[in-house]
Coordinates of N, CA and C in Angstrom, one line a residue:
M66 N 0.8 -1.2 0.0 CA 0.0 0.0 0.0 C 0.9 1.2 0.0
G67 N 0.4 2.3 -0.6 CA 1.1 3.6 -0.6 C 0.7 4.5 0.5
T68 N 1.2 5.6 0.5 CA 1.0 6.6 1.6 C -0.5 7.0 1.6
A69 N -1.1 7.3 0.5 CA -2.5 7.7 0.5 C -3.4 6.6 1.0
E70 N -3.1 5.3 0.6 CA -3.9 4.2 1.1 C -3.8 4.0 2.7
N71 N -2.5 4.2 3.1 CA -2.3 4.1 4.6 C -3.1 5.2 5.4
A72 N -3.0 6.4 4.8 CA -3.8 7.5 5.5 C -5.3 7.2 5.5
E73 N -5.8 6.7 4.4 CA -7.2 6.4 4.3 C -7.6 5.3 5.3
L74 N -6.8 4.3 5.4 CA -7.0 3.2 6.3 C -7.1 3.7 7.8
V75 N -6.2 4.5 8.1 CA -6.2 5.1 9.5 C -7.4 6.0 9.7
R76 N -7.7 6.8 8.7 CA -8.9 7.7 8.8 C -10.2 6.8 9.0
R77 N -10.3 5.7 8.2 CA -11.5 4.8 8.4 C -11.5 4.3 9.8
G78 N -10.3 4.0 10.3 CA -10.3 3.5 11.7 C -10.8 4.5 12.7
Y79 N -10.4 5.7 12.5 CA -10.9 6.8 13.4 C -12.5 6.9 13.3
E80 N -12.9 6.9 12.1 CA -14.4 7.0 11.9 C -15.1 5.8 12.6
A81 N -14.6 4.6 12.4 CA -15.2 3.4 13.0 C -15.1 3.5 14.5
F82 N -14.0 3.9 15.0 CA -13.8 4.0 16.5 C -14.8 5.0 17.1
N83 N -14.9 6.2 16.5 CA -15.8 7.2 17.1 C -17.3 6.8 16.9
A84 N -17.6 6.0 16.0 CA -19.0 5.5 15.8 C -19.2 4.2 16.6
G85 N -18.2 3.7 17.3 CA -18.4 2.5 18.1 C -18.6 1.3 17.2
D86 N -18.1 1.3 15.9 CA -18.3 0.3 14.9 C -17.1 -0.8 15.1
M87 N -17.3 -1.7 16.0 CA -16.3 -2.7 16.3 C -16.1 -3.7 15.1
A88 N -17.2 -3.9 14.3 CA -17.1 -4.8 13.2 C -16.1 -4.3 12.2
T89 N -16.2 -3.0 11.9 CA -15.3 -2.4 10.9 C -13.9 -2.3 11.5
L90 N -13.7 -2.0 12.7 CA -12.4 -2.0 13.3 C -11.8 -3.3 13.2
S91 N -12.5 -4.4 13.5 CA -12.0 -5.7 13.4 C -11.5 -6.0 12.0
E92 N -12.1 -5.5 11.0 CA -11.6 -5.7 9.6 C -10.3 -5.0 9.3
L93 N -10.1 -3.8 10.0 CA -9.0 -3.0 9.7 C -7.7 -3.4 10.4
F94 N -7.8 -4.2 11.5 CA -6.7 -4.6 12.3 C -6.2 -6.0 11.9
A95 N -4.9 -6.2 11.8 CA -4.4 -7.6 11.6 C -4.7 -8.4 12.8
E96 N -4.9 -9.7 12.7 CA -5.2 -10.6 13.8 C -4.2 -10.5 14.9
D97 N -2.9 -10.4 14.4 CA -1.8 -10.4 15.4 C -1.3 -9.0 15.7
A98 N -2.1 -8.0 15.5 CA -1.7 -6.6 15.8 C -1.3 -6.4 17.3
V99 N -0.5 -5.4 17.5 CA -0.1 -5.0 18.8 C -0.4 -3.6 19.0
W100 N -0.8 -3.2 20.2 CA -1.1 -1.8 20.6 C -0.4 -1.5 21.9
H101 N 0.3 -0.4 21.9 CA 1.1 0.1 23.1 C 0.4 1.3 23.6
V102 N 0.2 1.4 24.9 CA -0.4 2.6 25.5 C 0.6 3.1 26.5
A103 N 1.0 4.3 26.3 CA 2.1 4.9 27.2 C 1.5 5.1 28.6
G104 N 2.5 5.3 29.5 CA 2.1 5.6 30.9 C 2.2 4.4 31.8
S105 N 1.7 4.6 33.0 CA 1.8 3.5 34.0 C 0.4 3.4 34.7
G106 N -0.6 3.8 34.0 CA -2.0 3.7 34.6 C -2.6 2.4 34.4
V107 N -3.9 2.2 34.8 CA -4.6 1.0 34.8 C -4.8 0.5 33.4
L108 N -4.8 1.4 32.4 CA -5.1 1.0 31.0 C -3.8 1.0 30.2
S109 N -2.7 1.3 30.8 CA -1.4 1.4 30.1 C -0.9 0.0 29.8
G110 N 0.1 -0.1 28.9 CA 0.7 -1.4 28.6 C 0.5 -1.8 27.2
T111 N 0.9 -3.0 26.9 CA 0.8 -3.6 25.6 C -0.4 -4.5 25.5
K112 N -1.2 -4.3 24.4 CA -2.3 -5.2 24.1 C -1.9 -6.0 22.9
T113 N -1.9 -7.3 23.0 CA -1.4 -8.2 22.0 C -2.6 -9.0 21.3
G114 N -2.7 -8.8 20.0 CA -3.8 -9.4 19.3 C -5.0 -8.5 19.1
R115 N -5.7 -8.6 17.9 CA -6.8 -7.8 17.6 C -7.9 -7.8 18.7
D116 N -8.2 -9.0 19.2 CA -9.3 -9.1 20.2 C -8.9 -8.3 21.5
A117 N -7.6 -8.3 21.9 CA -7.2 -7.5 23.1 C -7.3 -6.0 22.8
I118 N -7.0 -5.6 21.6 CA -7.0 -4.2 21.2 C -8.5 -3.8 21.2
L119 N -9.4 -4.5 20.6 CA -10.8 -4.2 20.6 C -11.4 -4.1 22.0
A120 N -10.9 -5.0 22.8 CA -11.4 -5.0 24.2 C -10.9 -3.7 24.9
Y121 N -9.7 -3.3 24.6 CA -9.2 -2.0 25.2 C -10.0 -0.9 24.7
F122 N -10.3 -0.8 23.4 CA -11.2 0.2 22.9 C -12.5 0.2 23.5
G123 N -13.1 -1.0 23.8 CA -14.4 -1.1 24.4 C -14.3 -0.6 25.9
E124 N -13.2 -0.8 26.5 CA -13.0 -0.3 27.9 C -13.0 1.2 27.9
L125 N -12.4 1.8 26.9 CA -12.4 3.3 26.9 C -13.8 3.8 26.8
G126 N -14.6 3.2 26.0 CA -16.0 3.6 25.9 C -16.8 3.3 27.2
A127 N -16.6 2.1 27.8 CA -17.3 1.7 29.0 C -17.0 2.6 30.2
R128 N -15.7 2.9 30.3 CA -15.3 3.8 31.5 C -15.7 5.2 31.3
T129 N -16.1 5.6 30.1 CA -16.6 7.0 29.9 C -18.0 7.1 29.5
Q130 N -18.7 6.0 29.8 CA -20.2 5.9 29.4 C -20.4 6.3 28.0
G131 N -19.5 5.9 27.1 CA -19.6 6.2 25.7 C -19.3 7.5 25.2
N132 N -18.7 8.4 26.0 CA -18.4 9.8 25.5 C -17.0 10.0 25.2
F133 N -16.1 9.0 25.1 CA -14.8 9.1 24.7 C -14.7 9.5 23.2
R134 N -13.9 10.5 22.9 CA -13.8 10.9 21.5 C -12.3 11.1 21.1
A135 N -12.0 10.6 20.0 CA -10.6 10.8 19.4 C -10.8 11.6 18.2
N136 N -10.6 12.9 18.3 CA -10.9 13.9 17.2 C -9.6 14.1 16.4
V137 N -9.5 13.4 15.3 CA -8.3 13.5 14.5 C -8.1 14.9 13.9
E138 N -6.9 15.4 14.0 CA -6.6 16.7 13.5 C -5.8 16.6 12.2
E139 N -4.9 15.6 12.2 CA -4.1 15.4 11.0 C -3.6 14.0 10.9
I140 N -3.5 13.5 9.7 CA -2.8 12.2 9.5 C -1.7 12.4 8.5
V141 N -0.5 12.0 8.9 CA 0.7 12.1 8.1 C 1.1 10.7 7.7
A142 N 1.1 10.3 6.5 CA 1.4 8.9 6.1 C 2.7 8.8 5.4
G143 N 3.4 7.7 5.7 CA 4.6 7.3 5.1 C 4.5 5.9 4.6
E144 N 5.5 5.4 4.0 CA 5.5 4.0 3.5 C 5.5 3.0 4.6
N145 N 6.2 3.3 5.7 CA 6.3 2.4 6.8 C 5.5 2.8 8.1
H146 N 5.3 4.1 8.3 CA 4.6 4.5 9.4 C 3.6 5.6 9.0
T147 N 2.5 5.6 9.7 CA 1.5 6.7 9.6 C 1.2 7.2 10.9
V148 N 1.2 8.5 11.0 CA 1.1 9.2 12.3 C -0.3 10.0 12.3
A149 N -1.0 9.8 13.4 CA -2.3 10.6 13.6 C -2.1 11.5 14.8
I150 N -2.5 12.7 14.6 CA -2.5 13.7 15.7 C -3.9 13.9 16.0
Q151 N -4.3 13.8 17.3 CA -5.7 13.9 17.7 C -5.8 14.7 19.0
Q152 N -7.0 15.1 19.2 CA -7.4 15.7 20.5 C -8.3 14.7 21.2
T153 N -7.9 14.2 22.3 CA -8.6 13.2 23.0 C -9.5 13.9 24.0
Q154 N -10.8 13.5 24.0 CA -11.8 14.2 24.9 C -12.7 13.1 25.6
A155 N -12.9 13.2 26.9 CA -13.7 12.3 27.6 C -14.0 12.8 29.0
E156 N -15.1 12.2 29.5 CA -15.4 12.5 30.9 C -15.5 11.1 31.6
N157 N -15.1 11.1 32.9 CA -15.0 9.8 33.7 C -15.1 10.2 35.1
N158 N -16.2 9.8 35.8 CA -16.3 10.0 37.3 C -16.0 11.4 37.7
G159 N -16.6 12.4 37.0 CA -16.4 13.8 37.3 C -15.2 14.4 36.8
K160 N -14.3 13.6 36.2 CA -13.0 14.2 35.6 C -13.2 14.4 34.1
T161 N -12.5 15.4 33.6 CA -12.5 15.7 32.2 C -11.1 15.5 31.6
L162 N -11.1 14.9 30.5 CA -9.8 14.8 29.7 C -10.0 15.5 28.4
D163 N -9.0 16.4 28.1 CA -9.0 17.1 26.9 C -7.5 17.3 26.6
M164 N -6.9 16.4 25.8 CA -5.5 16.4 25.7 C -5.0 16.0 24.3
G165 N -3.9 16.6 23.9 CA -3.3 16.2 22.6 C -2.7 14.8 22.7
T166 N -2.9 14.0 21.7 CA -2.4 12.7 21.6 C -1.9 12.4 20.2
V167 N -0.8 11.6 20.2 CA -0.3 11.1 18.9 C -0.3 9.6 18.9
I168 N -0.7 9.0 17.8 CA -0.7 7.6 17.6 C 0.1 7.3 16.4
T169 N 1.1 6.5 16.5 CA 1.9 6.0 15.3 C 1.3 4.6 15.0
F170 N 1.2 4.4 13.7 CA 0.6 3.2 13.1 C 1.6 2.5 12.2
V171 N 1.7 1.2 12.3 CA 2.4 0.5 11.3 C 1.3 -0.3 10.5
V172 N 1.4 -0.2 9.2 CA 0.4 -0.8 8.3 C 1.2 -1.9 7.6
R173 N 0.6 -3.1 7.6 CA 1.2 -4.3 6.9 C 0.1 -5.0 6.1
D174 N 0.3 -5.2 4.9 CA -0.6 -6.0 4.0 C -2.0 -5.4 4.1
G175 N -2.1 -4.1 4.1 CA -3.4 -3.4 4.1 C -4.2 -3.4 5.4
K176 N -3.5 -3.8 6.5 CA -4.1 -3.8 7.8 C -3.2 -3.1 8.8
I177 N -3.9 -2.6 9.9 CA -3.1 -2.0 11.0 C -2.4 -3.1 11.8
A178 N -1.1 -3.1 11.8 CA -0.4 -4.1 12.5 C 0.1 -3.7 13.9
E179 N 0.3 -2.4 14.1 CA 0.8 -1.9 15.3 C 0.3 -0.4 15.6
G180 N 0.1 -0.1 16.8 CA -0.3 1.3 17.2 C 0.5 1.6 18.5
R181 N 0.9 2.8 18.6 CA 1.6 3.3 19.8 C 1.0 4.7 20.1
E182 N 0.4 4.8 21.3 CA -0.2 6.0 21.8 C 0.8 6.8 22.7
F183 N 0.8 8.1 22.4 CA 1.7 9.0 23.2 C 0.8 10.2 23.6
F184 N 0.8 10.5 24.9 CA -0.1 11.6 25.4 C 0.7 12.8 25.7
E185 N 0.0 13.9 25.6 CA 0.6 15.2 25.9 C 1.1 15.2 27.4
D186 N 0.3 14.6 28.3 CA 0.7 14.5 29.7 C 0.3 13.1 30.2
S187 N 1.3 12.2 30.2 CA 1.0 10.8 30.6 C 0.5 10.7 32.0
A188 N 1.0 11.5 32.9 CA 0.5 11.4 34.3 C -0.9 11.8 34.4
K189 N -1.3 12.9 33.7 CA -2.7 13.3 33.7 C -3.6 12.2 33.1
A190 N -3.2 11.6 32.0 CA -3.9 10.6 31.4 C -4.1 9.4 32.3
D191 N -3.0 9.0 33.0 CA -3.1 7.9 34.0 C -4.1 8.2 35.1
D192 N -4.0 9.4 35.6 CA -4.9 9.8 36.7 C -6.4 9.8 36.2
F193 N -6.6 10.2 35.0 CA -8.0 10.2 34.5 C -8.7 8.9 34.6
W194 N -8.0 7.8 34.4 CA -8.7 6.5 34.4 C -8.8 5.8 35.7
V195 N -8.3 6.5 36.8 CA -8.4 5.9 38.1 C -9.9 6.0 38.6

């Protein structure tokens, strides 16, 4: 796949994520995909496999009563890596999260094979999920 196709794949992933469309997300991720979440909070760490990644995405929605939003601001695609810059917004137990986030994606054979989340303030992100 080329850079335009990689950008479109990631964009489709954001649209599916924000719509809660787990079926489409399942199609976009490789079965053996890996997702890394920065920080040391309860949701941080590595999620191995598409099912574990989708479960993590579901946990984001469940912990925020469905109001978690990943508002993509820009997608920069390359041959090997695609980077998405987003504004993450959510509410959880009276706390508000509104933070810049970057996710780097590796696309392999037309599927997302890896994602790495980086937060503007990892400590604040960790505290939000407590």
